[in-house]
Amino acid sequence: MKSNTSLSRRSFLAGGTAGIAATLAGNRMTSAADSKRPRVVRVTDTQATSWDYSVDPKKTDKRFWDYIDQDVTDKMFDKGLCGLTGTDNAGAAWRSVMGTFRPDDTVAIKINCNNVEDVDGVTTNRMDATIPLINAVLSGLVGDLGAEAGNITVFDTSRPIQTAVLFDRCRFREVRWVSSRTSDRWDRGEQVTLRDLPKPGGQYFLPKAITGAKHLINLSLFKAHDCGVTGAMKNHYGSIPSPHHLHSEYRDSGSYIGDINNHPQIRSKTRLCVCDGLFGNWHNNVWEPRAWKTFGDGSPNSLFFSLDPVALDSVLVDHIIRECEMHDDCLALERAKNHAFLEVAMDYHKLGVYELSPFRKIDYQLV
C-alpha cells in the first residue's frame, strides 16, 4: 500500500482521475443532476486496487488492504465529494457538506470493524474498514476544512480496532480512536428506543463519540447481508451495545435499523455518507472480498457518496442484486432482496428515498 504522508492537498482536479471506467456496472444510472432528488455519486478508478484474488492469507502476511493505492483513493474521494456537491474544489465541497463549520467543532467518523479479531497482530482477510479512505477523509477535514485533528474521533464502539491495520497507518496521530476496548464509552443519558423491544431486550445506549460530536460522518462497507446490505444504515448497529440481539428482525418489520438511524443524535448530526467499495463482497458480510462480474470480473474500485443514507443503501443493494443474478446464486439473491428496512426507513421514519433501478426518484451519477 502506498502511503502519502504529505498533508498538502492534491491538485488533481485539473487533470481528473485516471482510469475512470465508462461502464455503469450493469446498473441504469441517471445522467443529469436534479436537486429535487437525492443524489448518489459513484466514482471509480481501476488503479485504486491491485489485488488479483489469488493471494492465500495463510501463506502471506499481506491482506487485501495492502493492495489499495492511497494516492488514487485521495483523488477519488475529492472527485466524488465535488460531484456530490456540484462544486469544483475539495474545500468548497467540504464547506457545502459541513455547513456552518468551525475549526474547533467536534467530528465523529463511524467505521465498520465487524470482522476484526480481538487480538492485536492476528488478522484475517475478512472485510473491514481500511485506512486509505479514513486518511482521505481526515486529510479533507484537516487540510481543506481546517478542522483540528484532536477534535476528530474515529469509532466503532461495538468492535475492537486493530493497531497495526489502522492506528499505525493513520496520517494524523492526534485523532482519537474509540472501540470496544475503550472504557466509559457509552452515554447512559442517550438511549435508542426500539418500537418492538427484542428478546432478551437490553439498553441500547449511544456512544459518547456521537453525543459529544457536532458532526457525524458515516463510512460504511460494500457488503451483502441477511438484510440485503451492510451499508450506511446498518453501520450504526456498531454504535450501540449488543447489536446481535437485533438481527432476528430482518424477515419481519425491519424496524430496528430505522429506529437507530432515526435517533436525533444520529439523524440531525449526519453530514455525509460514504461507502468504501474499493473492494466488496456481494455474497455475505463476514468473509474476504469477492470478484464481481458486473465490475469486469474484479474489484468494484469504487467509492459511493450521498447525503441520503436510504438512497445510498438502495443503490448498493441494487448492485448486489444484479451481481447475484449474474451468478445465479438463489440463496444470495434471496438475502439481497430481503431489504425491507429500507422501505420502513422511507415510509415510517422519512429518512430518505428507497428505490431500485431503473432510478427515477434517486439521482444516481457516475462522476
XYZ file of N, CA and C in Angstrom, residues 93-332:
720
model
N -16.405 21.811 -1.542
C -17.246 20.632 -1.336
C -17.426 20.346 0.146
N -16.337 20.411 0.911
C -16.436 20.173 2.350
C -17.303 21.231 3.032
N -17.156 22.490 2.633
C -17.975 23.547 3.240
C -19.439 23.357 2.917
N -19.731 22.868 1.727
C -21.110 22.597 1.349
C -21.715 21.490 2.201
N -20.929 20.450 2.447
C -21.412 19.304 3.223
C -21.546 19.635 4.710
N -20.568 20.337 5.269
C -20.496 20.544 6.715
C -21.227 21.789 7.199
N -21.630 22.662 6.299
C -22.408 23.827 6.706
C -21.601 24.825 7.522
N -22.198 25.304 8.597
C -21.543 26.319 9.434
C -20.514 25.657 10.343
N -19.419 25.228 9.751
C -18.375 24.506 10.482
C -17.359 25.474 11.053
N -16.970 25.229 12.305
C -15.903 25.986 12.958
C -14.721 25.051 13.194
N -13.502 25.566 13.123
C -12.327 24.704 13.274
C -12.285 23.922 14.584
N -12.922 24.432 15.631
C -12.891 23.715 16.904
C -14.102 22.804 17.096
N -14.915 22.638 16.052
C -16.045 21.710 16.134
C -15.548 20.272 16.280
N -16.322 19.452 16.978
C -16.001 18.035 17.136
C -16.665 17.226 16.025
N -15.923 16.247 15.511
C -16.396 15.410 14.408
C -16.223 13.944 14.791
N -17.254 13.146 14.548
C -17.178 11.703 14.769
C -17.292 10.987 13.430
N -16.449 9.979 13.223
C -16.451 9.200 11.992
C -16.739 7.744 12.343
N -17.887 7.232 11.926
C -18.262 5.846 12.215
C -17.717 4.933 11.133
N -16.888 3.958 11.529
C -16.351 2.971 10.609
C -16.935 1.607 10.942
N -16.639 0.613 10.129
C -17.160 -0.735 10.335
C -16.010 -1.719 10.505
N -15.857 -2.238 11.725
C -14.807 -3.223 12.043
C -15.429 -4.527 12.526
N -16.523 -4.919 11.920
C -17.313 -6.044 12.415
C -16.547 -7.358 12.443
N -15.579 -7.533 11.547
C -14.879 -8.821 11.439
C -13.505 -8.840 12.089
N -13.169 -7.795 12.841
C -11.834 -7.701 13.441
C -11.662 -8.726 14.558
N -10.501 -9.388 14.565
C -10.159 -10.292 15.645
C -9.773 -9.477 16.887
N -10.166 -9.959 18.057
C -9.920 -9.210 19.295
C -8.544 -9.491 19.878
N -7.574 -9.748 19.012
C -6.189 -9.975 19.430
C -5.295 -9.204 18.475
N -4.548 -8.229 18.994
C -3.657 -7.454 18.133
C -2.634 -8.367 17.467
N -2.405 -8.131 16.201
C -1.450 -8.929 15.454
C -2.071 -10.104 14.740
N -3.293 -10.464 15.114
C -3.992 -11.559 14.444
C -5.000 -10.947 13.476
N -4.744 -11.088 12.184
C -5.631 -10.533 11.176
C -6.082 -11.629 10.228
N -7.276 -11.474 9.720
C -7.793 -12.346 8.672
C -7.924 -11.508 7.410
N -8.397 -12.111 6.347
C -8.621 -11.367 5.110
C -10.083 -10.964 4.966
N -10.819 -11.004 6.067
C -12.223 -10.618 6.023
C -12.360 -9.103 5.898
N -13.456 -8.685 5.298
C -13.635 -7.268 5.001
C -13.937 -6.434 6.229
N -13.148 -5.395 6.414
C -13.340 -4.397 7.460
C -12.878 -3.051 6.924
N -13.056 -2.014 7.741
C -12.590 -0.683 7.361
C -11.089 -0.701 7.093
N -10.669 0.050 6.082
C -9.252 0.163 5.743
C -8.818 1.623 5.873
N -7.524 1.831 5.999
C -7.027 3.162 6.314
C -7.044 4.143 5.138
N -6.913 3.732 3.867
C -6.852 4.749 2.808
C -8.055 5.687 2.772
N -9.272 5.149 2.888
C -10.443 6.026 2.883
C -10.481 6.896 4.128
N -10.150 6.340 5.281
C -10.124 7.132 6.521
C -9.116 8.265 6.386
N -7.939 7.966 5.849
C -6.927 9.002 5.639
C -7.430 10.097 4.703
N -8.132 9.706 3.642
C -8.652 10.687 2.692
C -9.648 11.622 3.365
N -10.513 11.060 4.210
C -11.497 11.876 4.923
C -10.803 12.810 5.907
N -9.874 12.272 6.669
C -9.159 13.094 7.651
C -8.385 14.212 6.974
N -7.748 13.917 5.847
C -6.988 14.943 5.138
C -7.898 16.058 4.653
N -9.106 15.700 4.224
C -10.049 16.714 3.796
C -10.538 17.562 4.945
N -10.856 16.917 6.055
C -11.340 17.658 7.217
C -10.280 18.626 7.740
N -9.051 18.151 7.833
C -7.976 18.975 8.393
C -7.411 19.936 7.345
N -7.078 19.389 6.165
C -6.399 20.191 5.164
C -7.298 21.155 4.420
N -8.525 20.723 4.105
C -9.425 21.564 3.322
C -10.375 22.384 4.184
N -10.843 21.780 5.276
C -11.846 22.448 6.103
C -11.244 23.176 7.289
N -10.014 22.807 7.663
C -9.367 23.457 8.795
C -9.744 22.884 10.138
N -10.266 21.650 10.157
C -10.615 21.010 11.426
C -9.362 20.689 12.225
N -9.495 20.657 13.529
C -8.392 20.280 14.406
C -8.413 18.766 14.586
N -7.306 18.118 14.244
C -7.256 16.656 14.283
C -7.613 16.108 15.659
N -7.238 16.813 16.705
C -7.526 16.342 18.058
C -8.997 16.362 18.416
N -9.818 17.037 17.594
C -11.264 17.083 17.832
C -12.027 16.080 16.978
N -11.285 15.176 16.319
C -11.906 14.161 15.465
C -11.797 12.797 16.136
N -12.910 12.082 16.193
C -12.940 10.728 16.758
C -13.364 9.741 15.690
N -12.547 8.708 15.477
C -12.893 7.588 14.602
C -13.325 6.442 15.499
N -14.498 5.861 15.244
C -15.007 4.904 16.226
C -15.792 3.753 15.619
N -15.746 2.645 16.305
C -16.690 1.533 16.190
C -16.808 0.982 17.595
N -17.813 1.396 18.325
C -17.880 1.122 19.763
C -18.219 -0.318 20.103
N -18.651 -1.095 19.135
C -19.018 -2.473 19.452
C -17.945 -3.486 19.067
N -16.859 -3.021 18.434
C -15.827 -3.937 17.979
C -14.441 -3.379 18.287
N -13.411 -4.255 18.368
C -12.034 -3.763 18.534
C -11.529 -3.148 17.241
N -10.476 -2.357 17.349
C -9.821 -1.762 16.191
C -8.349 -2.165 16.225
N -7.868 -2.725 15.135
C -6.501 -3.231 15.089
C -5.486 -2.096 14.997
N -4.511 -2.112 15.881
C -3.497 -1.065 15.916
C -2.683 -1.019 14.633
N -2.149 -2.151 14.206
C -1.264 -2.173 13.050
C -2.003 -1.869 11.748
N -3.280 -2.211 11.684
C -4.048 -2.040 10.454
C -4.511 -0.604 10.269
N -4.898 0.057 11.369
C -5.437 1.412 11.262
C -4.602 2.454 12.002
N -4.423 2.303 13.316
C -3.704 3.312 14.107
C -2.362 3.683 13.490
N -1.540 2.682 13.245
C -0.156 2.926 12.825
C -0.053 3.491 11.410
N -1.119 3.417 10.642
C -1.092 3.902 9.263
C -1.858 5.224 9.109
N -2.335 5.755 10.194
C -3.120 6.983 10.140
C -2.194 8.193 9.962
N -2.592 9.133 9.124
C -1.790 10.321 8.868
C -1.730 11.270 10.055
N -2.729 11.217 10.908
C -2.853 12.210 11.974
C -2.847 11.517 13.334
N -1.763 11.662 14.071
C -1.616 10.992 15.355
C -2.528 11.584 16.422
N -2.991 12.815 16.198
C -3.818 13.458 17.219
C -5.253 12.940 17.227
N -5.640 12.259 16.165
C -7.007 11.748 16.073
C -7.285 10.751 17.193
N -8.474 10.815 17.739
C -8.881 9.915 18.825
C -9.594 8.699 18.242
N -9.288 7.522 18.795
C -9.919 6.283 18.344
C -10.719 5.684 19.501
N -11.938 5.251 19.223
C -12.789 4.639 20.240
C -13.289 3.303 19.715
N -13.110 2.260 20.529
C -13.533 0.916 20.129
C -14.139 0.208 21.329
N -14.385 -1.096 21.173
C -14.934 -1.879 22.276
C -13.949 -1.991 23.430
N -12.676 -1.649 23.192
C -11.670 -1.689 24.252
C -11.605 -0.382 25.046
N -12.373 0.615 24.622
C -12.361 1.916 25.284
C -13.307 1.892 26.480
N -12.784 2.218 27.640
C -13.634 2.237 28.835
C -14.507 3.483 28.833
N -15.627 3.407 29.511
C -16.548 4.527 29.677
C -16.892 5.164 28.327
N -17.257 4.328 27.382
C -17.531 4.831 26.039
C -19.009 5.141 25.789
N -19.901 4.721 26.704
C -21.336 4.891 26.480
C -21.878 6.112 27.204
N -22.794 6.802 26.559
C -23.515 7.913 27.176
C -24.843 7.355 27.688
N -24.925 7.115 28.966
C -26.107 6.473 29.531
C -27.310 7.412 29.636
N -27.105 8.636 29.220
C -28.224 9.572 29.167
C -28.902 9.614 27.810
N -28.326 8.898 26.828
C -28.896 8.858 25.482
C -29.091 7.412 25.064
N -30.329 7.032 24.807
C -30.648 5.648 24.506
C -31.595 5.579 23.315
N -31.392 4.584 22.470
C -32.280 4.358 21.327
C -33.539 3.639 21.807
N -34.691 4.138 21.407
C -35.961 3.498 21.717
C -36.396 2.662 20.527
N -36.577 1.365 20.752
C -36.995 0.457 19.699
C -38.492 0.224 19.791
N -39.166 0.247 18.654
C -40.625 0.100 18.662
C -41.070 -1.276 19.125
N -40.295 -2.287 18.775
C -40.604 -3.655 19.207
C -39.382 -4.190 19.922
N -39.389 -4.111 21.257
C -38.213 -4.498 22.029
C -37.904 -5.975 21.821
N -36.694 -6.302 21.386
C -36.352 -7.702 21.121
C -36.132 -8.489 22.407
N -36.202 -9.789 22.290
C -35.825 -10.663 23.395
C -34.347 -10.981 23.232
N -33.525 -10.937 24.264
C -33.874 -10.685 25.669
C -33.915 -9.217 26.060
N -34.142 -8.333 25.106
C -34.198 -6.913 25.458
C -32.818 -6.319 25.601
N -32.721 -5.246 26.337
C -31.436 -4.599 26.541
C -31.580 -3.095 26.552
N -30.516 -2.441 26.918
C -30.460 -0.993 26.892
C -29.483 -0.577 25.807
N -29.977 0.176 24.859
C -29.201 0.497 23.671
C -28.740 1.947 23.728
N -27.689 2.158 24.522
C -27.123 3.493 24.680
C -26.386 3.918 23.415
N -26.232 5.218 23.254
C -25.383 5.749 22.204
C -23.997 6.030 22.771
N -22.982 5.998 21.924
C -21.633 6.268 22.415
C -21.392 7.768 22.600
N -20.487 8.078 23.510
C -20.102 9.471 23.708
C -19.465 10.053 22.453
N -18.904 9.189 21.621
C -18.324 9.662 20.367
C -19.364 10.391 19.523
N -20.617 9.913 19.548
C -21.689 10.568 18.801
C -22.286 11.723 19.581
N -22.636 11.480 20.838
C -23.332 12.533 21.596
C -22.427 13.730 21.882
N -21.115 13.508 21.888
C -20.180 14.604 22.119
C -19.721 15.295 20.854
N -20.216 14.842 19.703
C -19.805 15.423 18.425
C -20.859 16.388 17.907
N -20.404 17.340 17.139
C -21.324 18.249 16.460
C -21.646 17.751 15.060
N -20.718 16.986 14.477
C -20.877 16.495 13.112
C -20.561 15.002 13.081
N -21.290 14.263 12.240
C -21.115 12.819 12.133
C -20.952 12.429 10.665
N -19.934 11.626 10.406
C -19.674 11.114 9.059
C -19.755 9.595 9.104
N -20.484 9.016 8.167
C -20.752 7.582 8.141
C -19.928 6.941 7.030
N -18.935 6.123 7.410
C -18.106 5.398 6.448
C -18.453 3.915 6.503
N -19.174 3.438 5.520
C -19.656 2.052 5.521
C -18.883 1.211 4.515
N -19.280 -0.067 4.410
C -18.626 -1.023 3.520
C -19.635 -1.600 2.535
N -19.140 -2.014 1.395
C -19.961 -2.555 0.310
C -20.065 -4.068 0.488
N -20.985 -4.490 1.356
C -21.111 -5.913 1.681
C -22.575 -6.335 1.698
N -22.818 -7.559 1.290
C -24.142 -8.152 1.404
C -24.417 -8.524 2.853
N -25.687 -8.815 3.145
C -26.077 -9.243 4.487
C -27.424 -9.927 4.391
N -27.831 -10.580 5.489
C -29.155 -11.199 5.524
C -30.261 -10.180 5.321
N -29.980 -8.908 5.589
C -30.967 -7.851 5.379
C -30.730 -7.127 4.065
N -29.956 -7.715 3.175
C -29.724 -7.136 1.867
C -28.369 -6.496 1.718
N -28.011 -5.606 2.665
C -26.754 -4.882 2.521
C -26.272 -4.388 3.881
N -24.972 -4.481 4.099
C -24.341 -3.813 5.231
C -23.801 -2.489 4.711
N -24.635 -1.494 4.700
C -24.247 -0.208 4.149
C -24.246 0.871 5.211
N -24.751 2.042 4.840
C -24.705 3.187 5.738
C -25.598 2.999 6.959
N -26.814 2.531 6.764
C -27.766 2.490 7.876
C -27.422 1.404 8.888
N -27.125 0.202 8.409
C -26.797 -0.874 9.336
C -25.435 -0.651 9.993
N -24.645 0.235 9.455
C -23.363 0.569 10.069
C -23.547 1.018 11.511
N -24.699 1.591 11.835
C -24.932 2.077 13.194
C -25.343 0.965 14.172
N -25.442 -0.271 13.707
C -25.524 -1.382 14.665
C -24.246 -1.429 15.497
N -23.166 -0.915 14.936
C -21.912 -0.848 15.675
C -21.812 0.360 16.583
N -22.898 1.138 16.645
C -22.916 2.322 17.513
C -23.682 2.084 18.801
N -24.133 0.856 19.017
C -24.909 0.532 20.221
C -24.364 -0.746 20.857
N -24.652 -0.978 22.142
C -24.201 -2.218 22.782
C -25.012 -3.424 22.301
N -24.367 -4.560 22.205
C -25.015 -5.857 21.948
C -25.984 -5.839 20.775
N -25.553 -5.430 19.594
C -26.482 -5.397 18.469
C -26.913 -6.772 17.973
N -26.226 -7.845 18.432
C -26.592 -9.177 17.941
C -28.007 -9.565 18.313
N -28.582 -8.937 19.342
C -29.968 -9.236 19.715
C -30.966 -8.703 18.692
N -30.517 -7.852 17.798
C -31.429 -7.195 16.869
C -31.464 -7.848 15.494
N -30.702 -8.907 15.294
C -30.584 -9.465 13.962
C -31.740 -10.380 13.563
N -32.597 -10.746 14.494
C -33.675 -11.675 14.175
C -34.829 -11.013 13.441
N -34.810 -9.672 13.326
C -35.972 -8.985 12.774
C -35.919 -8.787 11.268
N -34.894 -9.268 10.599
C -34.748 -8.945 9.189
C -35.913 -9.428 8.333
N -36.481 -10.562 8.686
C -37.555 -11.103 7.863
C -38.927 -10.647 8.344
N -38.934 -9.745 9.313
C -40.205 -9.222 9.815
C -40.355 -7.760 9.391
N -40.392 -6.879 10.343
C -40.677 -5.482 10.018
C -39.465 -4.710 9.527
N -38.267 -5.161 9.867
C -37.081 -4.402 9.505
C -37.015 -3.064 10.207
N -37.548 -2.983 11.407
C -37.731 -1.679 12.052
C -36.511 -1.183 12.811
N -35.699 -2.077 13.371
C -34.655 -1.646 14.298
C -33.612 -0.755 13.634
N -33.241 -1.085 12.400
C -32.229 -0.279 11.712
C -32.725 1.155 11.561
N -33.983 1.305 11.178
C -34.557 2.633 11.053
C -34.684 3.341 12.385
N -35.062 2.593 13.424
C -35.202 3.192 14.761
C -33.887 3.818 15.212
N -32.792 3.103 14.984
C -31.486 3.607 15.416
C -31.102 4.857 14.611
N -31.255 4.776 13.299
C -30.870 5.899 12.449
C -31.770 7.107 12.627
N -32.953 6.892 13.169
C -33.881 8.000 13.380
C -33.617 8.747 14.687
N -32.734 8.224 15.535
C -32.433 8.940 16.775
C -31.890 10.331 16.424
N -32.370 11.376 17.093
C -31.945 12.743 16.755
C -30.432 12.944 16.765
N -29.717 12.234 17.647
C -28.269 12.399 17.714
C -27.578 11.898 16.438
N -28.217 10.945 15.762
C -27.668 10.432 14.513
C -28.258 11.182 13.328
N -29.566 11.305 13.329
C -30.246 11.912 12.181
C -29.836 13.370 11.967
N -29.779 14.138 13.043
C -29.530 15.574 12.894
C -28.049 15.916 12.718
N -27.170 14.985 13.065
C -25.735 15.286 13.000
C -25.038 14.715 11.771
N -25.672 13.780 11.072
C -25.022 13.140 9.935
C -24.879 14.127 8.785
N -23.643 14.344 8.362
C -23.349 15.297 7.293
C -23.043 14.606 5.973
N -22.520 13.394 6.042
C -22.049 12.739 4.819
C -22.031 11.234 5.027
N -22.454 10.506 3.991
C -22.370 9.043 3.989
C -21.501 8.615 2.805
N -20.471 7.835 3.098
C -19.574 7.334 2.059
C -19.438 5.831 2.232
N -19.590 5.098 1.141
C -19.390 3.647 1.189
C -18.086 3.287 0.492
N -17.260 2.533 1.184
C -15.998 2.042 0.637
C -16.290 0.826 -0.232
N -16.287 1.063 -1.541
C -16.486 -0.014 -2.500
C -15.236 -0.292 -3.307
N -14.071 0.017 -2.730
C -12.824 -0.330 -3.415
C -12.769 -1.841 -3.607
N -13.127 -2.554 -2.546
C -13.405 -3.979 -2.622
C -14.874 -4.167 -2.264
N -15.341 -5.379 -2.273
C -16.728 -5.629 -1.912
C -16.978 -7.113 -1.809
N -18.065 -7.458 -1.151
C -18.485 -8.860 -1.071
C -19.981 -8.920 -1.353
N -20.354 -9.398 -2.524
C -21.754 -9.467 -2.918
C -22.464 -10.674 -2.305
N -21.696 -11.586 -1.700
C -22.267 -12.857 -1.235
C -22.615 -12.858 0.241
N -21.773 -12.252 1.093
C -22.045 -12.249 2.527
C -21.256 -11.126 3.192
N -21.386 -11.036 4.506
C -20.788 -9.909 5.228
C -19.598 -10.282 6.099
N -19.213 -11.554 6.130
C -18.196 -11.957 7.107
C -16.912 -12.502 6.491
N -16.835 -12.617 5.164
C -15.646 -13.212 4.575
C -14.866 -12.191 3.764
N -13.864 -12.686 3.045
C -12.979 -11.815 2.288
C -13.706 -11.235 1.070
N -13.116 -10.216 0.446
C -13.718 -9.661 -0.774
C -13.855 -10.717 -1.859
N -14.822 -10.510 -2.732
C -15.020 -11.384 -3.875
C -14.956 -10.565 -5.160
N -14.578 -11.234 -6.247
C -14.602 -10.582 -7.554
C -16.051 -10.419 -8.005
N -16.300 -9.364 -8.772
C -17.647 -9.028 -9.245
C -17.698 -9.125 -10.767
N -18.619 -9.913 -11.289
C -18.791 -9.990 -12.737
C -19.272 -8.661 -13.304
N -20.108 -7.957 -12.538
C -20.646 -6.688 -13.020
C -19.623 -5.568 -12.960
N -18.477 -5.826 -12.381
C -17.369 -4.864 -12.376
C -16.159 -5.464 -13.080
N -16.398 -6.114 -14.197
C -15.292 -6.606 -15.017
C -14.549 -7.783 -14.427
N -15.230 -8.624 -13.653
C -14.607 -9.804 -13.037
C -13.466 -9.426 -12.100
N -13.583 -8.283 -11.450
C -12.563 -7.851 -10.495
C -13.183 -7.093 -9.351
N -12.445 -6.151 -8.818
C -12.933 -5.342 -7.708
C -13.789 -4.193 -8.227
N -14.764 -3.738 -7.438
C -15.562 -2.583 -7.867
C -14.737 -1.314 -8.044
N -13.644 -1.174 -7.251
C -12.778 0.004 -7.359
C -13.589 1.298 -7.300
N -14.542 1.363 -6.393
C -15.482 2.479 -6.354
C -15.641 3.053 -4.959
N -15.985 4.331 -4.911
C -16.464 4.983 -3.701
C -17.838 5.551 -4.009
N -18.764 5.379 -3.075
C -20.129 5.865 -3.231
C -20.376 6.997 -2.228
N -21.034 8.049 -2.661
C -21.272 9.225 -1.824
C -22.752 9.594 -1.837
N -23.276 10.020 -0.692
C -24.626 10.564 -0.660
C -24.859 11.312 0.643
N -25.837 12.192 0.626
C -26.320 12.826 1.849
C -27.535 12.088 2.384
N -28.044 11.118 1.622
C -29.242 10.352 1.957
C -28.848 8.900 2.195
N -28.869 8.413 3.448
C -28.433 7.038 3.709
C -29.350 5.990 3.093
N -30.637 6.293 2.960
C -31.568 5.335 2.364
C -31.297 5.205 0.871
N -31.112 6.321 0.210
C -30.803 6.288 -1.222
C -29.475 5.582 -1.479
N -28.486 5.862 -0.639
C -27.188 5.206 -0.805
C -27.327 3.700 -0.670
N -27.994 3.245 0.375
C -28.160 1.806 0.579
C -29.014 1.176 -0.517
N -29.956 1.932 -1.069
C -30.760 1.429 -2.184
C -29.876 1.135 -3.389
N -28.966 2.037 -3.699
C -28.053 1.834 -4.821
C -27.142 0.643 -4.555
N -26.641 0.535 -3.325
C -25.745 -0.577 -3.001
C -26.459 -1.921 -3.143
N -27.669 -2.021 -2.599
C -28.382 -3.298 -2.662
C -28.794 -3.612 -4.095
N -29.036 -2.588 -4.899
C -29.349 -2.815 -6.306
C -28.156 -3.435 -7.022
N -26.962 -2.934 -6.743
C -25.752 -3.528 -7.314
C -25.608 -4.986 -6.881
N -25.871 -5.256 -5.611
C -25.723 -6.621 -5.088
C -26.734 -7.557 -5.746
N -27.968 -7.098 -5.923
C -28.985 -7.915 -6.579
C -28.549 -8.266 -7.995
N -28.060 -7.273 -8.745
C -27.624 -7.534 -10.123
C -26.470 -8.534 -10.153
N -25.571 -8.426 -9.187
C -24.439 -9.351 -9.137
C -24.906 -10.764 -8.825
N -25.798 -10.908 -7.861
C -26.318 -12.236 -7.510
C -27.028 -12.875 -8.694
N -27.733 -12.082 -9.472
C -28.397 -12.607 -10.661
C -27.377 -13.110 -11.681
N -26.237 -12.436 -11.779
C -25.188 -12.870 -12.707
C -24.607 -14.223 -12.312
N -24.588 -14.496 -11.007
C -24.021 -15.752 -10.509
C -25.066 -16.850 -10.379
N -26.299 -16.523 -10.612
C -27.385 -17.484 -10.445
C -27.346 -18.114 -9.052
N -27.062 -17.275 -8.050
C -26.968 -17.714 -6.657
C -28.298 -17.409 -5.975
N -29.153 -18.418 -5.886
C -30.517 -18.201 -5.406
C -30.548 -17.757 -3.944
N -29.708 -18.361 -3.104
C -29.710 -18.011 -1.689
C -29.217 -16.585 -1.482
N -28.122 -16.241 -2.139
C -27.597 -14.880 -2.021
C -28.599 -13.868 -2.568
